[in-house]
XYZ file of C-alpha atoms in Angstrom:
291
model
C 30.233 25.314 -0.412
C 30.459 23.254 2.644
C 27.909 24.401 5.567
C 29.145 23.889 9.004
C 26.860 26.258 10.882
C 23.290 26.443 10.062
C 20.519 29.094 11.314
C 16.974 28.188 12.603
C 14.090 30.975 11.760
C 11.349 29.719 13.867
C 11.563 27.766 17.148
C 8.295 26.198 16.401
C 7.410 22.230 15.979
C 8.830 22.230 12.616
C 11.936 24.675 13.668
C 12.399 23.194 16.806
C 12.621 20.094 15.115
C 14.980 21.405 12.304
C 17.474 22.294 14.779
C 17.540 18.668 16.830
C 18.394 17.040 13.719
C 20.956 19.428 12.585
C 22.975 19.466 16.291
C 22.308 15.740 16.533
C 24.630 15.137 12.734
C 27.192 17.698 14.005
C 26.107 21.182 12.759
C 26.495 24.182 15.004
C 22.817 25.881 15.063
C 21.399 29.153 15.440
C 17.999 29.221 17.007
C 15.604 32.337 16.216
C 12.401 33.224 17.009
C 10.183 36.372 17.891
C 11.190 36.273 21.778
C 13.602 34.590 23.915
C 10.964 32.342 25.471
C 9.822 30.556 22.258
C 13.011 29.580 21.942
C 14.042 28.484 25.540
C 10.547 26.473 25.500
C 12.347 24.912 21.890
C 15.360 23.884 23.908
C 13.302 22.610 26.571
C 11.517 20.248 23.672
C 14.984 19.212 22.224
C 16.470 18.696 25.688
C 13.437 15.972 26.190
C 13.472 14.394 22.541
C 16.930 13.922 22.625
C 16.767 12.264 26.304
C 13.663 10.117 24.343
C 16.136 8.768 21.718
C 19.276 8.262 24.501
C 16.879 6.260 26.417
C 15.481 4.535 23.075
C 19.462 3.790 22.195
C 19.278 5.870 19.093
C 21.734 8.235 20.482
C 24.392 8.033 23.445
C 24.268 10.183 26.706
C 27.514 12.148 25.365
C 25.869 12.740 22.109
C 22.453 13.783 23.639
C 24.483 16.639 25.729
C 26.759 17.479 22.595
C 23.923 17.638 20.207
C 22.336 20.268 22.990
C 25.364 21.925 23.498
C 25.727 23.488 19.816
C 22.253 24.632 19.857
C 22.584 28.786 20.640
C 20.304 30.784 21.432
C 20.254 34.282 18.682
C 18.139 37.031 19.795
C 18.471 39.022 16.445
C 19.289 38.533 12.102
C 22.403 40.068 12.879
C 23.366 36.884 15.063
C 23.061 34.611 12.133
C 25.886 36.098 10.184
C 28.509 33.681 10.595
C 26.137 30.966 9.971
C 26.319 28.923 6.160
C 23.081 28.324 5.910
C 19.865 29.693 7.111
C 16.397 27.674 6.778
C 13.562 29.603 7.488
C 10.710 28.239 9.584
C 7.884 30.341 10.243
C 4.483 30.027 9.942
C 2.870 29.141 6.660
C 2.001 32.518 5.386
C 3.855 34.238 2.362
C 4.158 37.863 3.625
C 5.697 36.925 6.942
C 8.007 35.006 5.504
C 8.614 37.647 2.924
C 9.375 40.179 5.417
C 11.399 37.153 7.459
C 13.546 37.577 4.074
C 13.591 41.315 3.250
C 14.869 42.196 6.979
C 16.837 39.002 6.786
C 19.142 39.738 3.508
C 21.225 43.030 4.632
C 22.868 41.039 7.733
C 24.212 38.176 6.121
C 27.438 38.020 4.015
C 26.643 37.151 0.169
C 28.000 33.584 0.826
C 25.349 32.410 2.713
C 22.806 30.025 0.806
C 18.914 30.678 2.096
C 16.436 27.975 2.308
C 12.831 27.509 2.925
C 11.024 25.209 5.017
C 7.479 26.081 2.919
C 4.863 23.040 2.736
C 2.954 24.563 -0.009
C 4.487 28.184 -0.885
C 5.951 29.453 -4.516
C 9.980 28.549 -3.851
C 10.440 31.408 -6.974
C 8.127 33.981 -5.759
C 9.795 33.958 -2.442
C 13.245 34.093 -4.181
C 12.234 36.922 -5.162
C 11.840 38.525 -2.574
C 15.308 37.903 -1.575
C 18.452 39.572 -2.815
C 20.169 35.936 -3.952
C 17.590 33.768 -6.058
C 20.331 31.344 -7.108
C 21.335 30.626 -3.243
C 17.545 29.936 -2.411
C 15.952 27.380 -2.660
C 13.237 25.194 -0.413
C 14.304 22.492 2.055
C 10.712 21.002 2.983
C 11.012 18.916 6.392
C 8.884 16.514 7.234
C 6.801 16.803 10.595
C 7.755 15.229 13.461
C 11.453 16.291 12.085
C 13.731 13.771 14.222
C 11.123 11.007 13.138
C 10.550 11.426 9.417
C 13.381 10.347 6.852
C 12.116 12.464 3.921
C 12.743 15.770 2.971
C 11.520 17.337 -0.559
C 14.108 19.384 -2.317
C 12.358 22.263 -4.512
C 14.486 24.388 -6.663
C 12.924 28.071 -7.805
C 13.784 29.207 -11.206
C 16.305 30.912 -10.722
C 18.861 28.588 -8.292
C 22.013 27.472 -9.540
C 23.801 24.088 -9.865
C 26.060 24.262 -6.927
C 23.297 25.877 -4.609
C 21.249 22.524 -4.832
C 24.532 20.108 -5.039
C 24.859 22.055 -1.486
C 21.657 21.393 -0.201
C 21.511 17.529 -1.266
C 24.633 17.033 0.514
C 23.543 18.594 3.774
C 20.738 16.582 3.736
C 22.663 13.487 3.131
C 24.731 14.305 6.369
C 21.235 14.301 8.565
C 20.598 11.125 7.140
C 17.541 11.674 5.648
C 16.560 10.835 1.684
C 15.713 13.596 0.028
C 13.091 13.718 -3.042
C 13.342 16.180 -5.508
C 9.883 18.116 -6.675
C 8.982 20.764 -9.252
C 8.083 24.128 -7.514
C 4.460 23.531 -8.132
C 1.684 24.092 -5.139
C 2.600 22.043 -2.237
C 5.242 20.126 -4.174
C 4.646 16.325 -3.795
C 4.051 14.923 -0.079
C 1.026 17.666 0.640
C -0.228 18.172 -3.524
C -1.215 14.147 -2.164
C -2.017 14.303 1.454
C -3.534 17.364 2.146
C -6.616 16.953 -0.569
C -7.075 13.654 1.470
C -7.387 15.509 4.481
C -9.813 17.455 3.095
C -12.116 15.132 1.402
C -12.098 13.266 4.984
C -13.277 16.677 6.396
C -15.719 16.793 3.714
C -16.987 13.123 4.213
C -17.291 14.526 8.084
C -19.343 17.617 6.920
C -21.588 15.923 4.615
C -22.600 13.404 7.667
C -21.031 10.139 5.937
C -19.131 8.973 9.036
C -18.156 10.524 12.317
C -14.787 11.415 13.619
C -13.906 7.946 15.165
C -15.838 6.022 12.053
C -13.723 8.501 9.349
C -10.342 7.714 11.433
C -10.822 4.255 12.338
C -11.710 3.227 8.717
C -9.111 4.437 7.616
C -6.161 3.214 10.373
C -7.922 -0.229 9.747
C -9.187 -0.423 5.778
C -5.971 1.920 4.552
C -3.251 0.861 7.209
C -2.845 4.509 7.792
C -0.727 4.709 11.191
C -3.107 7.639 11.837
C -6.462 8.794 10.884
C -6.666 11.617 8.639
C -8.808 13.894 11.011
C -6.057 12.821 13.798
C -3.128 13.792 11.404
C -5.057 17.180 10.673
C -4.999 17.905 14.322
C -1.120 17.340 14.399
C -0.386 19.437 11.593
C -2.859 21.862 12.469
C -5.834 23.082 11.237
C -4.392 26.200 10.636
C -1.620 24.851 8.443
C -4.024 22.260 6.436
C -6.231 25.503 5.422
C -3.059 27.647 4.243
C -1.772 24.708 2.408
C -5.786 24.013 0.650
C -5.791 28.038 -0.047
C -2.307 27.399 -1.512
C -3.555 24.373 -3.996
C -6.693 26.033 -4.650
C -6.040 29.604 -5.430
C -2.711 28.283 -7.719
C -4.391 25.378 -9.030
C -7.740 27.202 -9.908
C -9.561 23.812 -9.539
C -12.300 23.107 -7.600
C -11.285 20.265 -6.191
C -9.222 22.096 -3.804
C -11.686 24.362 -2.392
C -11.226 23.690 1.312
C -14.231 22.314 2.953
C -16.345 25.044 4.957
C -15.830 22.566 8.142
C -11.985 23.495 8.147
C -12.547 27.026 7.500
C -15.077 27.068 10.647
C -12.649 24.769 13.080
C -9.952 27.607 12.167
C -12.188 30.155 12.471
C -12.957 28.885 15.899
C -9.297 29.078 16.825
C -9.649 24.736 17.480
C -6.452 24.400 15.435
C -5.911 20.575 17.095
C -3.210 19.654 19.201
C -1.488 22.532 19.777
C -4.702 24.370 20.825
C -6.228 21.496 22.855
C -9.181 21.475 20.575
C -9.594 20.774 16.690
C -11.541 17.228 15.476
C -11.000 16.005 19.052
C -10.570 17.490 21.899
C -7.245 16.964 24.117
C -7.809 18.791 27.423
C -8.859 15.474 29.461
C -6.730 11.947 29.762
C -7.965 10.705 26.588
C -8.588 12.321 23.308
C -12.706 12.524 22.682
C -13.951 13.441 19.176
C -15.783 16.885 19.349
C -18.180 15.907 16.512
């Protein structure tokens, strides 16, 4: 089927991000979130990442306001309807996006193919909880969106042929390459990066190098364009954990028990960036390692 309108679940970094791409390559978007003010303070990150790639030359002025201009604003399911596609975007937990789905289903005509933007999640088991398993499937963005070229295509058990032909096209037409992964925990990019992540943590916890020493060696021994403690704090501390609870507890290996250090950092509610405070702290001019 060919998708001209595509609906946003989730205004967030990863949703926001979702729906710059799509307005930028010509799709009409619907942008939904719990209140009206997550998703004006989405537009408000759009408006200045699109004015960052105008000024960059990525994008003209009269794209920049066109791209802007097909972003809506939906207050409710029942305002993504008329759209061909819907790719939902909440946080990483399984029964929110289950109910996302359950209250989601009744609104939408029987046309419309579901996706998930999941890092980690079971793309059947939350089919299932839909009432179209072959029109779902996941659609795993890269973080930031706009930036990254990749996106991992997962199909659940039960999706069809022309459900993924769909969703290979559409993410042709944002110019991104897609790669194709088994619905296994955390698929491909995170089954590799997060247990990384986590044995830095670990190497942290166990006293074998600080912060800076952990991040440094590896920008400058691995080439890494960030340090893994760094890159946890963008992602989120929050997300990491979900995604090591994911691996471990549908892995049943040890190796993917998440290192007490993460668990205490979440616990703490320092969740990195977006909290000012995870393996550095980013309330002063310069970032400064909190350990």
């Amino acid at each position: 089927m060919e998708i001209r309108k595509v609906g946003v679940i989730g205004a967030g970094q990863m949703g926001n991000g979702i729906a710059h791409v799509c307005a930028v390559a010509g799709f009409d978007v619907g942008l939904n979130d719990i209140s009206r003010e997550r998703i004006e303070s989405a537009l408000a990150t759009i408006n200045g990442n699109l004015a960052r790639q105008a000024r960059g030359g990525k994008i003209s002025e009269e794209a920049r306001k066109a791209a802007l201009d097909r972003i809506s604003i939906v207050d409710t399911y029942e305002g993504l309807a008329d759209c061909d596609l819907i790719i939902e975007s909440a946080v990483e937990e399984e029964e929110i996006k289950r109910k996302i789905f359950s209250e989601l289903c009744p609104v939408l005509p029987e046309t419309t193919l579901i996706a998930t933007n999941t890092s980690s999640i079971s793309i059947t088991r939350l089919a299932a909880s839909t009432d179209r398993p072959e029109q779902f499937m996941g659609i795993h963005f890269m973080n930031p969106v706009p930036v990254m070229e990749l996106v991992e295509l997962i199909r659940g058990i039960a999706t069809d042929d022309e459900t993924f032909t769909s969703a290979r096209e559409f993410v042709a037409k944002l110019d991104k390459t897609a790669a194709v992964a088994e619905d296994f925990p955390a698929f491909i990019v995170n089954r590799i990066l997060l247990p990384m992540i986590n044995e830095a943590v670990y190497t942290l916890y166990e006293g074998v190098g600080t912060v800076e020493a952990i991040d440094t060696a590896m920008r400058l021994g691995a080439h890494h364009p960030m340090g893994p403690l760094e890159l946890a704090d963008f992602i989120g501390l929050d997300t990491c954990l979900s995604i090591m609870q994911v691996l471990y507890e549908g892995l049943a290996d040890s190796k993917y028990r998440p290192c007490p250090l993460l668990v205490k950092y979440v616990e703490a509610g320092w969740l990195g960036r977006k909290t000012q405070r995870g393996f550095y702290d980013y309330r002063g001019e310069t970032p400064v390692p909190t350990r």
